[in-house]
Short mmCIF file of C-alpha atoms in Angstrom, two decimals:
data_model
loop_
_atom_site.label_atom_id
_atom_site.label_comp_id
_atom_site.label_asym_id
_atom_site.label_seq_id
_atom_site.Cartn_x
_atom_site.Cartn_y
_atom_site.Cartn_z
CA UNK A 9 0.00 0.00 0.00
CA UNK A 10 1.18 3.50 -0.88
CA UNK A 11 0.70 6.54 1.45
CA UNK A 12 -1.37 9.59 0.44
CA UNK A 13 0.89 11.87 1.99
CA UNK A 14 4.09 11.82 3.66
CA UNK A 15 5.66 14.31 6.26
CA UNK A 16 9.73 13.59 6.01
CA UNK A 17 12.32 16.02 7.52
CA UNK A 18 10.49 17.59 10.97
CA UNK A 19 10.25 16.37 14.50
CA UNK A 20 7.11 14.79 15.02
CA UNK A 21 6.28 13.99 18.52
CA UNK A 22 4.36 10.88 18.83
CA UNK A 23 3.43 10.48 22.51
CA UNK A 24 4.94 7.22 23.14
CA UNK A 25 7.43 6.78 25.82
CA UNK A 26 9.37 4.08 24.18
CA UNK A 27 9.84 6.80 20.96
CA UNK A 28 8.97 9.62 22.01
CA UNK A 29 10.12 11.48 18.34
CA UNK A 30 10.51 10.40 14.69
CA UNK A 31 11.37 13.06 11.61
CA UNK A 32 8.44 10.99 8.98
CA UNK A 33 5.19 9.66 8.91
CA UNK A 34 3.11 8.11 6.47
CA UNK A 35 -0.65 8.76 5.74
CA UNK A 36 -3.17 6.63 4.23
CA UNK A 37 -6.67 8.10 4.02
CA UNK A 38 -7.58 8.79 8.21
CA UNK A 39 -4.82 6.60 8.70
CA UNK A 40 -1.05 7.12 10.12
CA UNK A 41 0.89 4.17 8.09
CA UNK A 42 4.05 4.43 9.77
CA UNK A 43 6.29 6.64 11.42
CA UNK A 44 10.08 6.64 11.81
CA UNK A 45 13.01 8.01 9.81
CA UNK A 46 12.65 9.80 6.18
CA UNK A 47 14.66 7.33 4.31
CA UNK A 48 12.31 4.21 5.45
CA UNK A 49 9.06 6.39 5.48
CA UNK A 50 9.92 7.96 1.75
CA UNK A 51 9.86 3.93 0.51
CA UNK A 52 6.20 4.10 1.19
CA UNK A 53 5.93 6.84 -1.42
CA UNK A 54 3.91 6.06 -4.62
CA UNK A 55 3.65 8.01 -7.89
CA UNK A 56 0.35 9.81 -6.86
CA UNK A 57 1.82 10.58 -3.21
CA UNK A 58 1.67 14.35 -1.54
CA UNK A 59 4.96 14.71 -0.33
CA UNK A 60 5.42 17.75 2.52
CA UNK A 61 8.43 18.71 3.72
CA UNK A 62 9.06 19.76 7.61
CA UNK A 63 12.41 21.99 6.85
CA UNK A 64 12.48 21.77 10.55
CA UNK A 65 9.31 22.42 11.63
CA UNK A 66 7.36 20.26 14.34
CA UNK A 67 4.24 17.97 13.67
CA UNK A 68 2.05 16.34 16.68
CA UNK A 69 -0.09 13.72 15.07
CA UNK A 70 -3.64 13.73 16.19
CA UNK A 71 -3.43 17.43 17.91
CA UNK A 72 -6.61 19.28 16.67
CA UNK A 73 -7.57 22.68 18.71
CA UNK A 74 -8.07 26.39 18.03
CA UNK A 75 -6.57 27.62 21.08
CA UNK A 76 -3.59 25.96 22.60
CA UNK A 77 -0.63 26.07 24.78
CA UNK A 78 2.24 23.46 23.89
CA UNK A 79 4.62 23.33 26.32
CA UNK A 80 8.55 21.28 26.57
#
């Protein structure tokens, strides 16, 4: 299965204690494919796939409100 979209090259905080970060994630549809490094998450990429790039920037899967405080 391809993903729809893929996220490479950001830190994306995923809540888990045992890996608590990854820089890629994979999106099918309403669901997360897989998450982990942008070399292993870009193999998931087919011809039709949105690809966005992070530069940097942070992504928190899941996270949906207009008003919020994020704190380290």
């Amino acid at each position: 299965m391809h993903a729809d979209t893929i996220f490479t090259g950001g830190t994306i905080h995923t809540m888990d204690p045992a890996r608590p970060r990854a820089s890629a994630l994979a999106v099918a549809g309403e669901t997360i494919l897989a998450l982990g490094e942008d070399a292993e998450i870009e193999r998931l990429a087919g011809p039709s796939t949105r690809r966005i790039a992070l530069g940097g920037r942070t992504l928190v899967p899941g996270f949906n409100d207009s008003h919020v405080h994020l704190w380290k």
